[in-house]
PDB file of N, CA and C in Angstrom:
ATOM      1  N   MET A 331      21.005 -13.313  -9.932  1.00 86.00           N
ATOM      2  CA  MET A 331      20.196 -12.511  -9.041  1.00 86.00           C
ATOM      3  C   MET A 331      20.308 -13.021  -7.665  1.00 86.00           C
ATOM      4  N   LYS A 332      20.424 -12.038  -6.715  1.00 94.00           N
ATOM      5  CA  LYS A 332      20.443 -12.307  -5.266  1.00 94.00           C
ATOM      6  C   LYS A 332      19.132 -12.040  -4.593  1.00 94.00           C
ATOM      7  N   PRO A 333      18.895 -12.458  -3.393  1.00 97.00           N
ATOM      8  CA  PRO A 333      17.616 -12.136  -2.636  1.00 97.00           C
ATOM      9  C   PRO A 333      17.452 -10.618  -2.505  1.00 97.00           C
ATOM     10  N   ILE A 334      16.101 -10.176  -2.397  1.00 98.00           N
ATOM     11  CA  ILE A 334      15.696  -8.889  -2.274  1.00 98.00           C
ATOM     12  C   ILE A 334      15.337  -8.690  -0.775  1.00 98.00           C
ATOM     13  N   TRP A 335      15.897  -7.646  -0.218  1.00 98.00           N
ATOM     14  CA  TRP A 335      15.585  -7.372   1.301  1.00 98.00           C
ATOM     15  C   TRP A 335      14.988  -6.015   1.456  1.00 98.00           C
ATOM     16  N   LEU A 336      14.227  -5.898   2.493  1.00 99.00           N
ATOM     17  CA  LEU A 336      13.701  -4.622   2.973  1.00 99.00           C
ATOM     18  C   LEU A 336      14.304  -4.263   4.334  1.00 99.00           C
ATOM     19  N   VAL A 337      15.080  -3.191   4.436  1.00 98.00           N
ATOM     20  CA  VAL A 337      15.667  -2.745   5.632  1.00 98.00           C
ATOM     21  C   VAL A 337      14.923  -1.506   6.007  1.00 98.00           C
ATOM     22  N   THR A 338      14.412  -1.456   7.307  1.00 98.00           N
ATOM     23  CA  THR A 338      13.626  -0.378   7.866  1.00 98.00           C
ATOM     24  C   THR A 338      14.422   0.294   8.880  1.00 98.00           C
ATOM     25  N   ILE A 339      14.505   1.693   8.780  1.00 98.00           N
ATOM     26  CA  ILE A 339      15.164   2.522   9.720  1.00 98.00           C
ATOM     27  C   ILE A 339      14.133   3.433  10.383  1.00 98.00           C
ATOM     28  N   LYS A 340      13.771   3.229  11.687  1.00 98.00           N
ATOM     29  CA  LYS A 340      12.593   3.880  12.273  1.00 98.00           C
ATOM     30  C   LYS A 340      13.100   4.717  13.371  1.00 98.00           C
ATOM     31  N   SER A 341      12.379   5.881  13.461  1.00 97.00           N
ATOM     32  CA  SER A 341      12.689   6.952  14.508  1.00 97.00           C
ATOM     33  C   SER A 341      11.509   7.024  15.409  1.00 97.00           C
ATOM     34  N   ASP A 342      11.653   7.513  16.609  1.00 96.00           N
ATOM     35  CA  ASP A 342      10.547   7.788  17.470  1.00 96.00           C
ATOM     36  C   ASP A 342       9.976   9.225  17.167  1.00 96.00           C
ATOM     37  N   LYS A 343      10.751   9.998  16.518  1.00 96.00           N
ATOM     38  CA  LYS A 343      10.368  11.419  16.155  1.00 96.00           C
ATOM     39  C   LYS A 343      10.240  11.489  14.626  1.00 96.00           C
ATOM     40  N   ILE A 344       9.602  12.520  14.219  1.00 97.00           N
ATOM     41  CA  ILE A 344       9.486  12.782  12.752  1.00 97.00           C
ATOM     42  C   ILE A 344      10.986  13.107  12.238  1.00 97.00           C
ATOM     43  N   LEU A 345      11.367  12.495  11.195  1.00 96.00           N
ATOM     44  CA  LEU A 345      12.707  12.623  10.622  1.00 96.00           C
ATOM     45  C   LEU A 345      12.676  13.974   9.840  1.00 96.00           C
ATOM     46  N   SER A 346      13.734  14.736  10.017  1.00 96.00           N
ATOM     47  CA  SER A 346      13.935  15.952   9.187  1.00 96.00           C
ATOM     48  C   SER A 346      14.427  15.601   7.892  1.00 96.00           C
ATOM     49  N   ASP A 347      14.326  16.529   6.932  1.00 96.00           N
ATOM     50  CA  ASP A 347      14.959  16.284   5.601  1.00 96.00           C
ATOM     51  C   ASP A 347      16.434  16.019   5.728  1.00 96.00           C
ATOM     52  N   ALA A 348      17.155  16.712   6.597  1.00 95.00           N
ATOM     53  CA  ALA A 348      18.528  16.566   6.720  1.00 95.00           C
ATOM     54  C   ALA A 348      18.864  15.121   7.281  1.00 95.00           C
ATOM     55  N   ASN A 349      18.000  14.660   8.179  1.00 94.00           N
ATOM     56  CA  ASN A 349      18.187  13.343   8.777  1.00 94.00           C
ATOM     57  C   ASN A 349      17.986  12.233   7.698  1.00 94.00           C
ATOM     58  N   LYS A 350      16.951  12.496   6.838  1.00 95.00           N
ATOM     59  CA  LYS A 350      16.645  11.545   5.762  1.00 95.00           C
ATOM     60  C   LYS A 350      17.797  11.543   4.804  1.00 95.00           C
ATOM     61  N   ASP A 351      18.338  12.641   4.456  1.00 95.00           N
ATOM     62  CA  ASP A 351      19.453  12.765   3.508  1.00 95.00           C
ATOM     63  C   ASP A 351      20.717  12.043   4.109  1.00 95.00           C
ATOM     64  N   LEU A 352      20.981  12.106   5.374  1.00 94.00           N
ATOM     65  CA  LEU A 352      22.051  11.480   6.018  1.00 94.00           C
ATOM     66  C   LEU A 352      21.876   9.981   5.927  1.00 94.00           C
ATOM     67  N   ILE A 353      20.631   9.471   6.153  1.00 94.00           N
ATOM     68  CA  ILE A 353      20.439   7.991   5.999  1.00 94.00           C
ATOM     69  C   ILE A 353      20.756   7.613   4.581  1.00 94.00           C
ATOM     70  N   VAL A 354      20.272   8.259   3.617  1.00 94.00           N
ATOM     71  CA  VAL A 354      20.504   7.936   2.162  1.00 94.00           C
ATOM     72  C   VAL A 354      21.952   8.023   1.873  1.00 94.00           C
ATOM     73  N   GLU A 355      22.707   8.972   2.393  1.00 94.00           N
ATOM     74  CA  GLU A 355      24.087   9.076   2.196  1.00 94.00           C
ATOM     75  C   GLU A 355      24.875   7.851   2.756  1.00 94.00           C
ATOM     76  N   PHE A 356      24.589   7.465   3.943  1.00 92.00           N
ATOM     77  CA  PHE A 356      25.280   6.279   4.493  1.00 92.00           C
ATOM     78  C   PHE A 356      24.919   4.968   3.648  1.00 92.00           C
ATOM     79  N   ILE A 357      23.762   4.896   3.257  1.00 95.00           N
ATOM     80  CA  ILE A 357      23.414   3.675   2.452  1.00 95.00           C
ATOM     81  C   ILE A 357      24.082   3.722   1.124  1.00 95.00           C
ATOM     82  N   ASP A 358      24.013   4.845   0.464  1.00 94.00           N
ATOM     83  CA  ASP A 358      24.643   5.006  -0.862  1.00 94.00           C
ATOM     84  C   ASP A 358      26.185   4.747  -0.891  1.00 94.00           C
ATOM     85  N   HIS A 359      26.771   5.408   0.148  1.00 93.00           N
ATOM     86  CA  HIS A 359      28.184   5.171   0.333  1.00 93.00           C
ATOM     87  C   HIS A 359      28.547   3.765   0.573  1.00 93.00           C
ATOM     88  N   GLU A 360      27.759   3.071   1.355  1.00 93.00           N
ATOM     89  CA  GLU A 360      28.017   1.604   1.596  1.00 93.00           C
ATOM     90  C   GLU A 360      27.823   0.767   0.427  1.00 93.00           C
ATOM     91  N   ALA A 361      26.894   1.132  -0.368  1.00 93.00           N
ATOM     92  CA  ALA A 361      26.547   0.478  -1.645  1.00 93.00           C
ATOM     93  C   ALA A 361      27.690   0.606  -2.669  1.00 93.00           C
ATOM     94  N   HIS A 362      28.390   1.671  -2.597  1.00 92.00           N
ATOM     95  CA  HIS A 362      29.467   1.899  -3.526  1.00 92.00           C
ATOM     96  C   HIS A 362      30.791   1.194  -3.063  1.00 92.00           C
ATOM     97  N   LYS A 363      30.985   1.202  -1.748  1.00 92.00           N
ATOM     98  CA  LYS A 363      32.338   0.704  -1.206  1.00 92.00           C
ATOM     99  C   LYS A 363      32.305  -0.760  -0.897  1.00 92.00           C
ATOM    100  N   ALA A 364      31.221  -1.303  -0.573  1.00 88.00           N
ATOM    101  CA  ALA A 364      31.093  -2.702  -0.234  1.00 88.00           C
ATOM    102  C   ALA A 364      31.479  -3.601  -1.413  1.00 88.00           C
ATOM    103  N   ILE A 365      32.214  -4.611  -1.216  1.00 87.00           N
ATOM    104  CA  ILE A 365      32.645  -5.580  -2.273  1.00 87.00           C
ATOM    105  C   ILE A 365      32.428  -7.002  -1.831  1.00 87.00           C
ATOM    106  N   GLY A 366      32.460  -7.917  -2.840  1.00 86.00           N
ATOM    107  CA  GLY A 366      32.347  -9.345  -2.491  1.00 86.00           C
ATOM    108  C   GLY A 366      30.973  -9.671  -1.887  1.00 86.00           C
ATOM    109  N   ASP A 367      31.035 -10.518  -0.912  1.00 82.00           N
ATOM    110  CA  ASP A 367      29.759 -10.923  -0.296  1.00 82.00           C
ATOM    111  C   ASP A 367      28.977  -9.773   0.516  1.00 82.00           C
ATOM    112  N   ASN A 368      29.768  -8.766   0.839  1.00 85.00           N
ATOM    113  CA  ASN A 368      29.228  -7.604   1.519  1.00 85.00           C
ATOM    114  C   ASN A 368      28.569  -6.615   0.501  1.00 85.00           C
ATOM    115  N   GLY A 369      28.850  -6.825  -0.798  1.00 92.00           N
ATOM    116  CA  GLY A 369      28.256  -5.858  -1.769  1.00 92.00           C
ATOM    117  C   GLY A 369      26.745  -6.072  -1.904  1.00 92.00           C
ATOM    118  N   PHE A 370      26.064  -5.005  -2.361  1.00 96.00           N
ATOM    119  CA  PHE A 370      24.709  -5.095  -2.633  1.00 96.00           C
ATOM    120  C   PHE A 370      24.302  -4.049  -3.601  1.00 96.00           C
ATOM    121  N   ILE A 371      23.118  -4.224  -4.249  1.00 95.00           N
ATOM    122  CA  ILE A 371      22.603  -3.318  -5.189  1.00 95.00           C
ATOM    123  C   ILE A 371      21.426  -2.567  -4.482  1.00 95.00           C
ATOM    124  N   LEU A 372      21.542  -1.227  -4.446  1.00 96.00           N
ATOM    125  CA  LEU A 372      20.470  -0.379  -3.890  1.00 96.00           C
ATOM    126  C   LEU A 372      19.411  -0.186  -4.894  1.00 96.00           C
ATOM    127  N   HIS A 373      18.205  -0.679  -4.671  1.00 96.00           N
ATOM    128  CA  HIS A 373      17.105  -0.500  -5.614  1.00 96.00           C
ATOM    129  C   HIS A 373      16.302   0.697  -5.349  1.00 96.00           C
ATOM    130  N   ASP A 374      16.042   0.986  -4.062  1.00 97.00           N
ATOM    131  CA  ASP A 374      15.135   2.149  -3.716  1.00 97.00           C
ATOM    132  C   ASP A 374      15.228   2.574  -2.274  1.00 97.00           C
ATOM    133  N   VAL A 375      15.003   3.805  -2.002  1.00 96.00           N
ATOM    134  CA  VAL A 375      14.837   4.304  -0.635  1.00 96.00           C
ATOM    135  C   VAL A 375      13.480   4.984  -0.493  1.00 96.00           C
ATOM    136  N   LEU A 376      12.602   4.489   0.305  1.00 97.00           N
ATOM    137  CA  LEU A 376      11.292   5.103   0.475  1.00 97.00           C
ATOM    138  C   LEU A 376      11.299   5.850   1.780  1.00 97.00           C
ATOM    139  N   GLU A 377      10.900   7.145   1.805  1.00 97.00           N
ATOM    140  CA  GLU A 377      10.972   7.947   2.928  1.00 97.00           C
ATOM    141  C   GLU A 377       9.616   8.327   3.419  1.00 97.00           C
ATOM    142  N   TYR A 378       9.382   8.144   4.721  1.00 97.00           N
ATOM    143  CA  TYR A 378       8.155   8.587   5.349  1.00 97.00           C
ATOM    144  C   TYR A 378       8.454   9.497   6.513  1.00 97.00           C
ATOM    145  N   LYS A 379       7.420   9.889   7.237  1.00 97.00           N
ATOM    146  CA  LYS A 379       7.639  10.852   8.364  1.00 97.00           C
ATOM    147  C   LYS A 379       8.546  10.352   9.417  1.00 97.00           C
ATOM    148  N   LYS A 380       8.384   9.092   9.915  1.00 98.00           N
ATOM    149  CA  LYS A 380       9.123   8.532  11.020  1.00 98.00           C
ATOM    150  C   LYS A 380      10.010   7.420  10.657  1.00 98.00           C
ATOM    151  N   PHE A 381      10.079   7.022   9.432  1.00 97.00           N
ATOM    152  CA  PHE A 381      10.941   5.922   9.019  1.00 97.00           C
ATOM    153  C   PHE A 381      11.234   5.959   7.508  1.00 97.00           C
ATOM    154  N   SER A 382      12.336   5.233   7.266  1.00 97.00           N
ATOM    155  CA  SER A 382      12.700   5.089   5.869  1.00 97.00           C
ATOM    156  C   SER A 382      12.878   3.497   5.562  1.00 97.00           C
ATOM    157  N   GLU A 383      12.490   3.103   4.365  1.00 98.00           N
ATOM    158  CA  GLU A 383      12.643   1.797   3.974  1.00 98.00           C
ATOM    159  C   GLU A 383      13.557   1.712   2.819  1.00 98.00           C
ATOM    160  N   VAL A 384      14.431   0.777   2.826  1.00 97.00           N
ATOM    161  CA  VAL A 384      15.546   0.611   1.838  1.00 97.00           C
ATOM    162  C   VAL A 384      15.350  -0.849   1.254  1.00 97.00           C
ATOM    163  N   ILE A 385      15.248  -0.815  -0.012  1.00 98.00           N
ATOM    164  CA  ILE A 385      15.142  -2.136  -0.825  1.00 98.00           C
ATOM    165  C   ILE A 385      16.491  -2.377  -1.445  1.00 98.00           C
ATOM    166  N   ILE A 386      17.053  -3.443  -1.016  1.00 97.00           N
ATOM    167  CA  ILE A 386      18.383  -3.873  -1.639  1.00 97.00           C
ATOM    168  C   ILE A 386      18.399  -5.339  -2.133  1.00 97.00           C
ATOM    169  N   GLU A 387      19.318  -5.574  -3.022  1.00 97.00           N
ATOM    170  CA  GLU A 387      19.543  -6.949  -3.544  1.00 97.00           C
ATOM    171  C   GLU A 387      20.902  -7.331  -3.110  1.00 97.00           C
ATOM    172  N   GLY A 388      20.976  -8.434  -2.402  1.00 96.00           N
ATOM    173  CA  GLY A 388      22.277  -8.906  -1.820  1.00 96.00           C
ATOM    174  C   GLY A 388      22.148 -10.131  -0.965  1.00 96.00           C
ATOM    175  N   THR A 389      23.257 -10.563  -0.386  1.00 95.00           N
ATOM    176  CA  THR A 389      23.317 -11.770   0.398  1.00 95.00           C
ATOM    177  C   THR A 389      22.926 -11.300   1.869  1.00 95.00           C
ATOM    178  N   MET A 390      22.695 -12.284   2.733  1.00 95.00           N
ATOM    179  CA  MET A 390      22.372 -11.961   4.070  1.00 95.00           C
ATOM    180  C   MET A 390      23.557 -11.308   4.761  1.00 95.00           C
ATOM    181  N   LYS A 391      24.803 -11.719   4.330  1.00 95.00           N
ATOM    182  CA  LYS A 391      25.979 -11.021   4.861  1.00 95.00           C
ATOM    183  C   LYS A 391      25.948  -9.582   4.544  1.00 95.00           C
ATOM    184  N   SER A 392      25.532  -9.156   3.347  1.00 95.00           N
ATOM    185  CA  SER A 392      25.542  -7.764   2.875  1.00 95.00           C
ATOM    186  C   SER A 392      24.466  -7.056   3.768  1.00 95.00           C
ATOM    187  N   VAL A 393      23.377  -7.665   4.151  1.00 96.00           N
ATOM    188  CA  VAL A 393      22.323  -6.970   4.945  1.00 96.00           C
ATOM    189  C   VAL A 393      22.946  -6.741   6.361  1.00 96.00           C
ATOM    190  N   ILE A 394      23.536  -7.844   6.917  1.00 96.00           N
ATOM    191  CA  ILE A 394      24.123  -7.605   8.245  1.00 96.00           C
ATOM    192  C   ILE A 394      25.218  -6.560   8.277  1.00 96.00           C
ATOM    193  N   ASN A 395      25.978  -6.562   7.190  1.00 94.00           N
ATOM    194  CA  ASN A 395      27.040  -5.463   7.155  1.00 94.00           C
ATOM    195  C   ASN A 395      26.407  -4.044   7.049  1.00 94.00           C
ATOM    196  N   LEU A 396      25.332  -3.859   6.287  1.00 95.00           N
ATOM    197  CA  LEU A 396      24.656  -2.660   6.168  1.00 95.00           C
ATOM    198  C   LEU A 396      24.019  -2.230   7.584  1.00 95.00           C
ATOM    199  N   LEU A 397      23.401  -3.238   8.253  1.00 96.00           N
ATOM    200  CA  LEU A 397      22.785  -2.919   9.522  1.00 96.00           C
ATOM    201  C   LEU A 397      23.898  -2.488  10.564  1.00 96.00           C
ATOM    202  N   CYS A 398      25.055  -3.128  10.487  1.00 96.00           N
ATOM    203  CA  CYS A 398      26.158  -2.699  11.414  1.00 96.00           C
ATOM    204  C   CYS A 398      26.607  -1.269  11.100  1.00 96.00           C
ATOM    205  N   VAL A 399      26.789  -0.918   9.881  1.00 93.00           N
ATOM    206  CA  VAL A 399      27.155   0.468   9.521  1.00 93.00           C
ATOM    207  C   VAL A 399      26.110   1.429   9.963  1.00 93.00           C
ATOM    208  N   LEU A 400      24.858   1.183   9.751  1.00 95.00           N
ATOM    209  CA  LEU A 400      23.722   2.072  10.152  1.00 95.00           C
ATOM    210  C   LEU A 400      23.720   2.108  11.741  1.00 95.00           C
ATOM    211  N   LYS A 401      23.839   0.950  12.397  1.00 96.00           N
ATOM    212  CA  LYS A 401      23.831   0.956  13.872  1.00 96.00           C
ATOM    213  C   LYS A 401      24.945   1.795  14.462  1.00 96.00           C
ATOM    214  N   ASP A 402      26.128   1.780  13.828  1.00 96.00           N
ATOM    215  CA  ASP A 402      27.287   2.486  14.314  1.00 96.00           C
ATOM    216  C   ASP A 402      27.172   3.990  14.128  1.00 96.00           C
ATOM    217  N   ASN A 403      26.272   4.398  13.234  1.00 92.00           N
ATOM    218  CA  ASN A 403      26.216   5.828  12.765  1.00 92.00           C
ATOM    219  C   ASN A 403      24.899   6.497  13.087  1.00 92.00           C
ATOM    220  N   LEU A 404      23.807   5.699  13.373  1.00 93.00           N
ATOM    221  CA  LEU A 404      22.545   6.271  13.614  1.00 93.00           C
ATOM    222  C   LEU A 404      22.015   5.745  14.907  1.00 93.00           C
ATOM    223  N   ALA A 405      21.032   6.589  15.608  1.00 93.00           N
ATOM    224  CA  ALA A 405      20.456   6.100  16.826  1.00 93.00           C
ATOM    225  C   ALA A 405      19.009   5.697  16.530  1.00 93.00           C
ATOM    226  N   HIS A 406      18.788   5.090  15.445  1.00 96.00           N
ATOM    227  CA  HIS A 406      17.446   4.686  15.120  1.00 96.00           C
ATOM    228  C   HIS A 406      17.259   3.147  15.241  1.00 96.00           C
ATOM    229  N   LYS A 407      15.940   2.748  15.291  1.00 98.00           N
ATOM    230  CA  LYS A 407      15.630   1.284  15.357  1.00 98.00           C
ATOM    231  C   LYS A 407      15.822   0.731  13.952  1.00 98.00           C
ATOM    232  N   LEU A 408      16.429  -0.442  13.916  1.00 98.00           N
ATOM    233  CA  LEU A 408      16.602  -1.117  12.537  1.00 98.00           C
ATOM    234  C   LEU A 408      15.988  -2.444  12.530  1.00 98.00           C
ATOM    235  N   SER A 409      15.471  -2.767  11.320  1.00 98.00           N
ATOM    236  CA  SER A 409      14.920  -4.206  11.205  1.00 98.00           C
ATOM    237  C   SER A 409      15.016  -4.515   9.732  1.00 98.00           C
ATOM    238  N   TYR A 410      14.859  -5.763   9.397  1.00 98.00           N
ATOM    239  CA  TYR A 410      14.988  -6.171   7.976  1.00 98.00           C
ATOM    240  C   TYR A 410      14.095  -7.398   7.805  1.00 98.00           C
ATOM    241  N   LYS A 411      13.678  -7.640   6.534  1.00 98.00           N
ATOM    242  CA  LYS A 411      13.033  -8.918   6.203  1.00 98.00           C
ATOM    243  C   LYS A 411      13.212  -9.150   4.774  1.00 98.00           C
ATOM    244  N   LEU A 412      13.151 -10.489   4.500  1.00 98.00           N
ATOM    245  CA  LEU A 412      13.356 -10.952   3.139  1.00 98.00           C
ATOM    246  C   LEU A 412      12.099 -10.769   2.303  1.00 98.00           C
ATOM    247  N   LEU A 413      12.254 -10.107   1.217  1.00 97.00           N
ATOM    248  CA  LEU A 413      11.098  -9.822   0.353  1.00 97.00           C
ATOM    249  C   LEU A 413      10.984 -10.860  -0.793  1.00 97.00           C
ATOM    250  N   GLN A 414      12.111 -11.229  -1.429  1.00 93.00           N
ATOM    251  CA  GLN A 414      12.075 -12.240  -2.466  1.00 93.00           C
ATOM    252  C   GLN A 414      13.264 -13.105  -2.385  1.00 93.00           C
ATOM    253  N   LYS A 415      13.089 -14.442  -2.198  1.00 88.00           N
ATOM    254  CA  LYS A 415      14.154 -15.400  -2.188  1.00 88.00           C
ATOM    255  C   LYS A 415      14.415 -15.925  -3.612  1.00 88.00           C
ATOM    256  N   ILE A 416      15.664 -16.184  -3.851  1.00 76.00           N
ATOM    257  CA  ILE A 416      16.021 -16.696  -5.137  1.00 76.00           C
ATOM    258  C   ILE A 416      16.251 -18.219  -5.087  1.00 76.00           C
TER     259      ILE A 416
END
């Protein structure tokens, strides 16, 4: 088992359903294609009006890789924190 992380994607405006779906698509696609140390297990995506929270299991390298993909494709604020260390 690897560490559990919370990645937050925050918008200044209310996220539309289409925008929320796009966020989930990017994360799901990356979860399927990332391998090795960049790979992670997607546990859940929690959607709110102005932000989404993603719970993943993976290495710090996988979190950084996911943040880079999101930063390259979305104009939202990104943050992360460790929820459970192994």
